[in-house]
């Protein structure tokens, strides 16, 4: 039996001669390599799976394999975290299965960790064998043992075959088979030389082609291993090699994709251009975003778990809603997801106001979620059927069809559900089924950007044997290309070294490093015309050095060529800065927005986009509260945005005791208790029971929402009020309560005002006005001349109204704040009539001139509970306007 082994790369003519040999079946590791040879894609793995199928052996589906592995881990290892232990063991388990290690011999090694790993692997493979299945990592070994008929093969693109590849290849390759296994004169190819020696012992014959391959890749490889200068253009069709340096990662992606777009516009076919990144998932998101902006057809084929797709997120939300019995936040997210029908505007307003948190409450809003009311347990078949009914009811398949990745994810989930439904009659709990689904979402994967045609993003490993005219390699930095060699915590390189001394053929650190180098060598064989390297100086905030591979190629980095404008968005950004008009429907609006922003961020005075609208308001017809006047005095724009533009927050149900609701509860409780007493002497007769009863009545009056742990919280609030009640200064002995929650409407220096005074006491010296506060300090006032919010106008306003409207015939002794949580009375500094008149005139001026600038106090008290921060964008820019910093 004659089987040939070519240890040098073959010219296109020689490969074509071999392809014309009709008896040879072409085997390539990737679809890209098969496309280069213009043959259907078949790999050694495909052949192995076909061989197993012919022998009634199945490859275990990923979810079934996980279930059996968890069972083996639970049986062998004393662990309570079976899921975490399984996840940690999986890489090491796949390594020993792929290496074809004798598990009985491995279990005899003097290492507890290795013994446990061998025992788990043995239990796992026995469980699979009992079901007529094998793990995907051992497919080649298992197929080797059942091969009955050899085939004549042409094996191309396997530049660094592993031991299981070699074993299966030797078992199935028949007479006339040919394998191309490059082995240059370099220590890097030490493992390939070992493989060649082994194949020779199996009867393979070394064959060297008389024709030398003078491709760009061969010249680059020669430069790489000899650290020589890069090759010049060897023919008119070859443009050699370039290396560009960019300031940061997005600039690199934009620069590369602009070159790609230019090539496409010049007629280069998309399937002759390839993007390469050692970490394609890391670069993928940025590449896809920029490609979408550039309107470039780019396909990214790296695997994304279903949990990271829109579909996966929706299914996770669905399970959360089912398990937690329809909580408001999760249910609202589920119903507003892009894969769902959503809530109408009117229902959404009601939902925010009511915060439904159970099935009955949602149904009261005409939102029928009865399909999500699952029983505590059922069999697997019924669980899957329930989920399928929900997917159909919400029309998830059709909605997923708007995105290529999502529809692929939908059908991948369907395949997973078939596996999860077995065994059909096994009864499991709702929580167990949900956990199975969540595990499936993490294990099942889809391509990041599937589809057909377009420019593809690949790793060097996925391009073995492929050919493209134009190859762009991104991220050629130290630490990314080559990828650092990483240890497996369960089977580290020290452990592997010990096992190799016992005859176990496991990859060590040196082999891993050589594997990275050979993958780069294979990458050098990919371009037929142009190879372009690039890298960023910064990725995030981390500085990077160029890859040492560039120095071995003798390449020096240069600044990239001037990049053409590749999208309308880029054109808008550039033309805006150059004051050049662009024929684009969006551009006039962009110019307007740009002009507004330049002025807002510049030193020019405030304009209408900062609240200076110059539209007068008739202050004589408006009714102001003390808090409104305080707001104007702290930041005019805050009042303008709330009361004129009406940019207040949407009404939202309370799910916890907010400061505002707490204040109302305290006020109402004290009002109910104080109604029954007249003086301090009556306080001792009012016991804790009456205070508790008043507090409970206040809860009913305010229709307090359901609050978690409220029983314990209520006791604490009553305790605070009872301590306040006991303070001598809360209701002094020489005082009697005259009025509670006294409402008023009056005039304060030309402004119509309204409000409510919490309490009015009568003493021998006159009336005392009291305002309750639940905070820990005196409330902020309006700004003084230094921009600090320390000038209180609430109590002076109350005093003025008491003197002029409520009690014109009685003297006002004082107006104080009482901090209920601190049990402390604060005497308030009175303002003179002249000071009050000046404040009122300033407020009237704001309204008469339409002048409401973004000018908060220096300590930003006005900003703490303001909902308009995205509109005003207060900050350092105020200092440029001459406002408060």
CSV table of N, CA and C in Angstrom, one decimal, residues 474-605:
chain,number,residue,atom,x,y,z
A,474,UNK,N,-5.7,42.1,12.0
A,474,UNK,CA,-5.9,43.1,13.0
A,474,UNK,C,-5.3,42.7,14.4
A,475,UNK,N,-5.0,43.6,15.2
A,475,UNK,CA,-4.6,43.3,16.6
A,475,UNK,C,-3.2,42.6,16.7
A,476,UNK,N,-2.3,43.0,15.8
A,476,UNK,CA,-1.0,42.3,15.8
A,476,UNK,C,-0.1,42.9,16.9
A,477,UNK,N,-0.5,42.7,18.2
A,477,UNK,CA,0.2,43.2,19.3
A,477,UNK,C,0.7,42.1,20.2
A,478,UNK,N,1.7,42.5,21.0
A,478,UNK,CA,2.2,41.5,22.0
A,478,UNK,C,1.1,41.2,23.0
A,479,UNK,N,0.9,40.0,23.3
A,479,UNK,CA,-0.2,39.5,24.2
A,479,UNK,C,-1.5,39.1,23.5
A,480,UNK,N,-1.6,39.5,22.2
A,480,UNK,CA,-2.7,39.0,21.5
A,480,UNK,C,-2.3,38.1,20.4
A,481,UNK,N,-1.3,38.5,19.6
A,481,UNK,CA,-0.8,37.6,18.6
A,481,UNK,C,0.8,37.6,18.7
A,482,UNK,N,1.3,36.5,19.2
A,482,UNK,CA,0.6,35.2,19.5
A,482,UNK,C,-0.1,35.3,20.8
A,483,UNK,N,-1.2,34.5,21.0
A,483,UNK,CA,-1.9,34.4,22.2
A,483,UNK,C,-1.0,33.8,23.3
A,484,UNK,N,-1.1,34.4,24.5
A,484,UNK,CA,-0.3,33.8,25.6
A,484,UNK,C,-0.7,32.4,25.9
A,485,UNK,N,0.3,31.6,26.3
A,485,UNK,CA,0.0,30.2,26.7
A,485,UNK,C,-0.6,30.2,28.1
A,486,UNK,N,-1.7,29.6,28.2
A,486,UNK,CA,-2.5,29.6,29.5
A,486,UNK,C,-2.5,28.2,30.1
A,487,UNK,N,-2.4,28.2,31.4
A,487,UNK,CA,-2.5,26.9,32.1
A,487,UNK,C,-3.9,26.5,32.4
A,488,UNK,N,-4.2,25.2,32.4
A,488,UNK,CA,-5.5,24.7,32.8
A,488,UNK,C,-5.4,24.4,34.3
A,489,UNK,N,-6.2,25.0,35.2
A,489,UNK,CA,-6.0,24.8,36.6
A,489,UNK,C,-6.2,23.3,37.0
A,490,UNK,N,-7.0,22.6,36.3
A,490,UNK,CA,-7.2,21.2,36.6
A,490,UNK,C,-6.2,20.2,36.1
A,491,UNK,N,-5.5,20.7,35.1
A,491,UNK,CA,-4.4,19.8,34.5
A,491,UNK,C,-3.3,20.8,34.0
A,492,UNK,N,-2.6,21.3,34.9
A,492,UNK,CA,-1.6,22.4,34.6
A,492,UNK,C,-0.4,21.8,33.9
A,493,UNK,N,0.5,22.6,33.5
A,493,UNK,CA,1.7,22.2,32.7
A,493,UNK,C,2.6,21.4,33.5
A,494,UNK,N,2.7,21.6,34.8
A,494,UNK,CA,3.6,20.8,35.7
A,494,UNK,C,3.0,19.4,35.8
A,495,UNK,N,1.7,19.3,36.0
A,495,UNK,CA,1.1,18.0,36.0
A,495,UNK,C,1.3,17.2,34.7
A,496,UNK,N,1.1,18.0,33.6
A,496,UNK,CA,1.3,17.4,32.3
A,496,UNK,C,2.8,16.9,32.1
A,497,UNK,N,3.7,17.7,32.6
A,497,UNK,CA,5.1,17.2,32.5
A,497,UNK,C,5.3,15.9,33.3
A,498,UNK,N,4.7,15.8,34.4
A,498,UNK,CA,4.9,14.6,35.2
A,498,UNK,C,4.2,13.4,34.4
A,499,UNK,N,3.1,13.7,33.8
A,499,UNK,CA,2.4,12.6,33.1
A,499,UNK,C,3.1,12.2,31.8
A,500,UNK,N,3.8,13.1,31.2
A,500,UNK,CA,4.6,12.8,30.0
A,500,UNK,C,5.7,11.9,30.3
A,501,UNK,N,6.3,12.1,31.5
A,501,UNK,CA,7.3,11.2,32.0
A,501,UNK,C,6.9,9.7,32.2
A,502,UNK,N,5.5,9.6,32.3
A,502,UNK,CA,4.9,8.3,32.5
A,502,UNK,C,4.4,7.8,31.1
A,503,UNK,N,4.7,8.5,30.0
A,503,UNK,CA,4.3,8.0,28.7
A,503,UNK,C,3.0,8.6,28.2
A,504,UNK,N,2.4,9.5,28.9
A,504,UNK,CA,1.1,10.1,28.4
A,504,UNK,C,1.4,11.2,27.5
A,505,UNK,N,0.8,11.2,26.3
A,505,UNK,CA,1.1,12.2,25.3
A,505,UNK,C,0.2,13.4,25.4
A,506,UNK,N,0.6,14.3,26.3
A,506,UNK,CA,-0.2,15.5,26.5
A,506,UNK,C,0.6,16.7,26.2
A,507,UNK,N,-0.1,17.7,25.6
A,507,UNK,CA,0.6,18.9,25.1
A,507,UNK,C,1.2,19.7,26.3
A,508,UNK,N,2.5,20.0,26.2
A,508,UNK,CA,3.1,20.9,27.2
A,508,UNK,C,3.2,22.3,26.8
A,509,UNK,N,3.8,23.2,27.6
A,509,UNK,CA,3.8,24.6,27.3
A,509,UNK,C,4.6,24.9,26.0
A,510,UNK,N,5.7,24.2,25.8
A,510,UNK,CA,6.5,24.4,24.6
A,510,UNK,C,5.7,24.1,23.4
A,511,UNK,N,5.0,23.0,23.4
A,511,UNK,CA,4.2,22.6,22.3
A,511,UNK,C,3.1,23.6,22.0
A,512,UNK,N,2.5,24.1,23.0
A,512,UNK,CA,1.5,25.1,22.9
A,512,UNK,C,2.0,26.4,22.2
A,513,UNK,N,3.2,26.8,22.6
A,513,UNK,CA,3.9,28.0,22.0
A,513,UNK,C,4.2,27.7,20.5
A,514,UNK,N,4.7,26.5,20.2
A,514,UNK,CA,5.0,26.1,18.8
A,514,UNK,C,3.7,26.1,18.0
A,515,UNK,N,2.6,25.6,18.6
A,515,UNK,CA,1.4,25.6,17.9
A,515,UNK,C,1.0,27.0,17.4
A,516,UNK,N,1.1,28.0,18.3
A,516,UNK,CA,0.8,29.4,17.9
A,516,UNK,C,1.7,29.8,16.8
A,517,UNK,N,2.9,29.5,16.8
A,517,UNK,CA,3.9,29.9,15.7
A,517,UNK,C,3.5,29.3,14.4
A,518,UNK,N,3.1,28.0,14.4
A,518,UNK,CA,2.8,27.3,13.2
A,518,UNK,C,1.5,27.9,12.6
A,519,UNK,N,0.5,28.3,13.5
A,519,UNK,CA,-0.7,28.9,13.0
A,519,UNK,C,-0.4,30.2,12.3
A,520,UNK,N,0.6,31.0,12.8
A,520,UNK,CA,1.0,32.2,12.1
A,520,UNK,C,1.7,31.9,10.8
A,521,UNK,N,2.5,30.8,10.8
A,521,UNK,CA,3.1,30.4,9.5
A,521,UNK,C,2.0,30.0,8.5
A,522,UNK,N,1.0,29.3,9.0
A,522,UNK,CA,-0.1,29.0,8.1
A,522,UNK,C,-0.8,30.2,7.6
A,523,UNK,N,-0.9,31.2,8.4
A,523,UNK,CA,-1.6,32.5,8.0
A,523,UNK,C,-0.8,33.1,6.9
A,524,UNK,N,0.5,33.0,7.0
A,524,UNK,CA,1.3,33.7,6.0
A,524,UNK,C,1.1,33.0,4.6
A,525,UNK,N,0.6,31.8,4.5
A,525,UNK,CA,0.4,31.2,3.3
A,525,UNK,C,-1.0,31.6,2.6
A,526,UNK,N,-1.8,32.3,3.4
A,526,UNK,CA,-3.1,32.6,2.9
A,526,UNK,C,-3.2,33.7,1.8
A,527,UNK,N,-2.5,34.8,1.9
A,527,UNK,CA,-2.6,35.9,0.9
A,527,UNK,C,-2.0,35.5,-0.5
A,528,UNK,N,-2.6,35.9,-1.5
A,528,UNK,CA,-2.1,35.7,-2.9
A,528,UNK,C,-1.6,37.0,-3.5
A,529,UNK,N,-2.1,38.1,-3.0
A,529,UNK,CA,-1.7,39.4,-3.5
A,529,UNK,C,-1.2,40.3,-2.4
A,530,UNK,N,-1.9,40.5,-1.4
A,530,UNK,CA,-1.6,41.6,-0.4
A,530,UNK,C,-1.9,41.1,1.0
A,531,UNK,N,-0.9,41.3,1.9
A,531,UNK,CA,-1.1,41.0,3.3
A,531,UNK,C,-0.9,42.3,4.1
A,532,UNK,N,-1.8,42.7,4.9
A,532,UNK,CA,-1.8,44.0,5.6
A,532,UNK,C,-2.0,43.7,7.1
A,533,UNK,N,-0.9,44.1,7.9
A,533,UNK,CA,-1.0,43.9,9.3
A,533,UNK,C,-1.3,45.3,9.9
A,534,UNK,N,-2.0,45.3,11.1
A,534,UNK,CA,-2.3,46.5,11.8
A,534,UNK,C,-2.4,46.3,13.3
A,535,UNK,N,-2.2,47.3,14.0
A,535,UNK,CA,-2.4,47.2,15.5
A,535,UNK,C,-2.6,48.5,16.1
A,536,UNK,N,-3.3,48.6,17.2
A,536,UNK,CA,-3.5,49.9,17.9
A,536,UNK,C,-2.5,50.1,19.0
A,537,UNK,N,-2.2,51.3,19.3
A,537,UNK,CA,-1.3,51.6,20.4
A,537,UNK,C,-2.0,51.5,21.7
A,538,UNK,N,-3.3,51.7,21.7
A,538,UNK,CA,-4.0,51.7,23.0
A,538,UNK,C,-5.3,50.8,22.7
A,539,UNK,N,-5.6,49.9,23.7
A,539,UNK,CA,-6.8,49.2,23.8
A,539,UNK,C,-7.4,49.5,25.1
A,540,UNK,N,-8.5,50.3,25.1
A,540,UNK,CA,-9.0,50.9,26.4
A,540,UNK,C,-8.0,51.9,26.9
A,541,UNK,N,-7.5,51.7,28.1
A,541,UNK,CA,-6.5,52.5,28.7
A,541,UNK,C,-5.1,51.8,28.7
A,542,UNK,N,-5.0,50.6,28.1
A,542,UNK,CA,-3.8,49.8,28.2
A,542,UNK,C,-3.0,50.1,26.9
A,543,UNK,N,-1.7,50.4,27.1
A,543,UNK,CA,-0.8,50.6,26.0
A,543,UNK,C,-0.3,49.2,25.6
A,544,UNK,N,-0.1,49.0,24.2
A,544,UNK,CA,0.4,47.7,23.7
A,544,UNK,C,1.6,47.9,22.8
A,545,UNK,N,2.5,46.9,22.8
A,545,UNK,CA,3.6,46.9,21.9
A,545,UNK,C,3.3,46.1,20.7
A,546,UNK,N,4.0,46.3,19.6
A,546,UNK,CA,3.8,45.4,18.4
A,546,UNK,C,4.2,44.0,18.7
A,547,UNK,N,3.6,43.1,18.0
A,547,UNK,CA,3.9,41.7,18.1
A,547,UNK,C,5.3,41.4,17.7
A,548,UNK,N,6.0,40.5,18.5
A,548,UNK,CA,7.4,40.1,18.1
A,548,UNK,C,7.4,39.4,16.7
A,549,UNK,N,6.3,38.9,16.2
A,549,UNK,CA,6.3,38.3,14.9
A,549,UNK,C,6.6,39.4,13.8
A,550,UNK,N,6.2,40.6,14.0
A,550,UNK,CA,6.5,41.7,13.0
A,550,UNK,C,8.0,41.9,12.9
A,551,UNK,N,8.7,41.8,14.0
A,551,UNK,CA,10.2,42.0,14.0
A,551,UNK,C,10.8,40.8,13.3
A,552,UNK,N,10.3,39.6,13.5
A,552,UNK,CA,10.8,38.4,12.8
A,552,UNK,C,10.6,38.5,11.3
A,553,UNK,N,9.5,39.2,10.9
A,553,UNK,CA,9.3,39.4,9.4
A,553,UNK,C,10.1,40.6,8.9
A,554,UNK,N,10.8,41.3,9.8
A,554,UNK,CA,11.5,42.5,9.3
A,554,UNK,C,10.6,43.7,8.9
A,555,UNK,N,9.4,43.7,9.5
A,555,UNK,CA,8.5,44.8,9.1
A,555,UNK,C,8.6,45.9,10.1
A,556,UNK,N,8.5,47.1,9.6
A,556,UNK,CA,8.4,48.3,10.4
A,556,UNK,C,7.0,49.0,10.2
A,557,UNK,N,6.5,49.4,11.3
A,557,UNK,CA,5.1,50.0,11.3
A,557,UNK,C,5.2,51.4,10.8
A,558,UNK,N,4.2,51.7,10.0
A,558,UNK,CA,4.1,53.1,9.4
A,558,UNK,C,2.7,53.6,9.7
A,559,UNK,N,2.6,54.9,9.5
A,559,UNK,CA,1.2,55.5,9.7
A,559,UNK,C,0.4,55.1,8.5
A,560,UNK,N,-0.9,54.8,8.7
A,560,UNK,CA,-1.8,54.4,7.7
A,560,UNK,C,-2.0,55.5,6.6
A,561,UNK,N,-2.4,55.1,5.4
A,561,UNK,CA,-2.7,56.1,4.4
A,561,UNK,C,-3.9,56.9,4.7
A,562,UNK,N,-4.0,58.0,4.1
A,562,UNK,CA,-5.2,58.8,4.4
A,562,UNK,C,-6.5,58.0,4.1
A,563,UNK,N,-7.4,58.0,5.1
A,563,UNK,CA,-8.5,57.1,4.9
A,563,UNK,C,-9.7,57.9,4.2
A,564,UNK,N,-10.3,57.3,3.2
A,564,UNK,CA,-11.4,57.9,2.5
A,564,UNK,C,-12.6,57.9,3.5
A,565,UNK,N,-13.5,58.8,3.2
A,565,UNK,CA,-14.8,58.9,4.0
A,565,UNK,C,-15.6,57.7,3.6
A,566,UNK,N,-15.9,56.9,4.6
A,566,UNK,CA,-16.6,55.6,4.3
A,566,UNK,C,-18.0,55.5,4.6
A,567,UNK,N,-18.6,56.6,5.3
A,567,UNK,CA,-20.0,56.5,5.6
A,567,UNK,C,-20.5,57.9,5.7
A,568,UNK,N,-21.9,58.0,5.6
A,568,UNK,CA,-22.5,59.3,5.8
A,568,UNK,C,-22.2,59.9,7.2
A,569,UNK,N,-22.2,59.0,8.2
A,569,UNK,CA,-22.0,59.5,9.5
A,569,UNK,C,-20.6,60.2,9.6
A,570,UNK,N,-19.6,59.6,9.0
A,570,UNK,CA,-18.2,60.2,9.0
A,570,UNK,C,-18.2,61.5,8.2
A,571,UNK,N,-18.9,61.5,7.1
A,571,UNK,CA,-19.0,62.7,6.3
A,571,UNK,C,-19.6,63.9,7.1
A,572,UNK,N,-20.7,63.6,7.8
A,572,UNK,CA,-21.3,64.6,8.6
A,572,UNK,C,-20.4,65.2,9.7
A,573,UNK,N,-19.7,64.3,10.3
A,573,UNK,CA,-18.7,64.7,11.4
A,573,UNK,C,-17.7,65.6,10.8
A,574,UNK,N,-17.1,65.3,9.6
A,574,UNK,CA,-16.1,66.0,9.0
A,574,UNK,C,-16.6,67.4,8.4
A,575,UNK,N,-17.7,67.3,7.7
A,575,UNK,CA,-18.2,68.5,7.1
A,575,UNK,C,-18.7,69.5,8.2
A,576,UNK,N,-19.2,69.0,9.3
A,576,UNK,CA,-19.6,69.9,10.3
A,576,UNK,C,-18.5,70.8,10.8
A,577,UNK,N,-17.3,70.2,10.9
A,577,UNK,CA,-16.1,71.0,11.4
A,577,UNK,C,-15.6,71.9,10.3
A,578,UNK,N,-15.9,71.6,9.1
A,578,UNK,CA,-15.3,72.4,8.0
A,578,UNK,C,-16.3,73.4,7.4
A,579,UNK,N,-17.5,73.4,8.0
A,579,UNK,CA,-18.6,74.3,7.5
A,579,UNK,C,-18.8,74.2,6.0
A,580,UNK,N,-18.9,72.9,5.6
A,580,UNK,CA,-19.2,72.6,4.2
A,580,UNK,C,-20.5,71.9,4.2
A,581,UNK,N,-21.4,72.3,3.2
A,581,UNK,CA,-22.7,71.8,3.1
A,581,UNK,C,-22.6,70.4,2.5
A,582,UNK,N,-23.5,69.5,2.9
A,582,UNK,CA,-23.6,68.2,2.4
A,582,UNK,C,-25.0,67.9,2.0
A,583,UNK,N,-25.2,67.3,0.8
A,583,UNK,CA,-26.5,67.0,0.4
A,583,UNK,C,-27.0,65.8,1.1
A,584,UNK,N,-27.7,66.0,2.2
A,584,UNK,CA,-28.2,64.9,3.0
A,584,UNK,C,-29.4,65.4,3.8
A,585,UNK,N,-30.4,64.6,3.9
A,585,UNK,CA,-31.6,65.0,4.6
A,585,UNK,C,-31.4,65.3,6.1
A,586,UNK,N,-30.4,64.6,6.7
A,586,UNK,CA,-30.1,64.7,8.1
A,586,UNK,C,-29.2,65.9,8.4
A,587,UNK,N,-28.4,66.3,7.4
A,587,UNK,CA,-27.4,67.3,7.7
A,587,UNK,C,-27.9,68.7,8.2
A,588,UNK,N,-28.9,69.2,7.7
A,588,UNK,CA,-29.4,70.5,8.3
A,588,UNK,C,-29.7,70.4,9.7
A,589,UNK,N,-30.3,69.3,10.2
A,589,UNK,CA,-30.6,69.1,11.6
A,589,UNK,C,-29.3,68.9,12.4
A,590,UNK,N,-28.3,68.2,11.7
A,590,UNK,CA,-27.0,68.0,12.4
A,590,UNK,C,-26.3,69.4,12.6
A,591,UNK,N,-26.4,70.2,11.6
A,591,UNK,CA,-25.8,71.6,11.7
A,591,UNK,C,-26.4,72.3,12.9
A,592,UNK,N,-27.8,72.3,12.9
A,592,UNK,CA,-28.5,73.0,14.0
A,592,UNK,C,-28.1,72.5,15.3
A,593,UNK,N,-28.0,71.1,15.5
A,593,UNK,CA,-27.7,70.5,16.8
A,593,UNK,C,-26.2,70.9,17.1
A,594,UNK,N,-25.4,70.8,16.1
A,594,UNK,CA,-23.9,71.1,16.4
A,594,UNK,C,-23.8,72.6,16.8
A,595,UNK,N,-24.5,73.5,16.2
A,595,UNK,CA,-24.4,74.9,16.5
A,595,UNK,C,-24.9,75.1,17.9
A,596,UNK,N,-26.0,74.5,18.3
A,596,UNK,CA,-26.6,74.6,19.6
A,596,UNK,C,-25.5,74.1,20.7
A,597,UNK,N,-24.9,72.9,20.4
A,597,UNK,CA,-24.0,72.4,21.4
A,597,UNK,C,-22.7,73.2,21.5
A,598,UNK,N,-22.2,73.8,20.4
A,598,UNK,CA,-21.0,74.6,20.5
A,598,UNK,C,-21.3,75.8,21.4
A,599,UNK,N,-22.5,76.4,21.2
A,599,UNK,CA,-22.8,77.5,22.0
A,599,UNK,C,-23.0,77.1,23.5
A,600,UNK,N,-23.7,76.0,23.7
A,600,UNK,CA,-23.9,75.6,25.1
A,600,UNK,C,-22.6,75.3,25.8
A,601,UNK,N,-21.6,74.8,25.1
A,601,UNK,CA,-20.3,74.4,25.7
A,601,UNK,C,-19.4,75.6,25.7
A,602,UNK,N,-19.7,76.7,25.0
A,602,UNK,CA,-18.8,77.8,24.9
A,602,UNK,C,-19.0,78.9,26.0
A,603,UNK,N,-18.4,80.0,25.8
A,603,UNK,CA,-18.4,81.1,26.8
A,603,UNK,C,-19.5,82.1,26.5
A,604,UNK,N,-20.3,81.9,25.4
A,604,UNK,CA,-21.4,82.8,25.2
A,604,UNK,C,-22.5,82.7,26.3
A,605,UNK,N,-23.2,83.8,26.4
A,605,UNK,CA,-24.2,83.8,27.4
A,605,UNK,C,-25.3,82.8,27.2
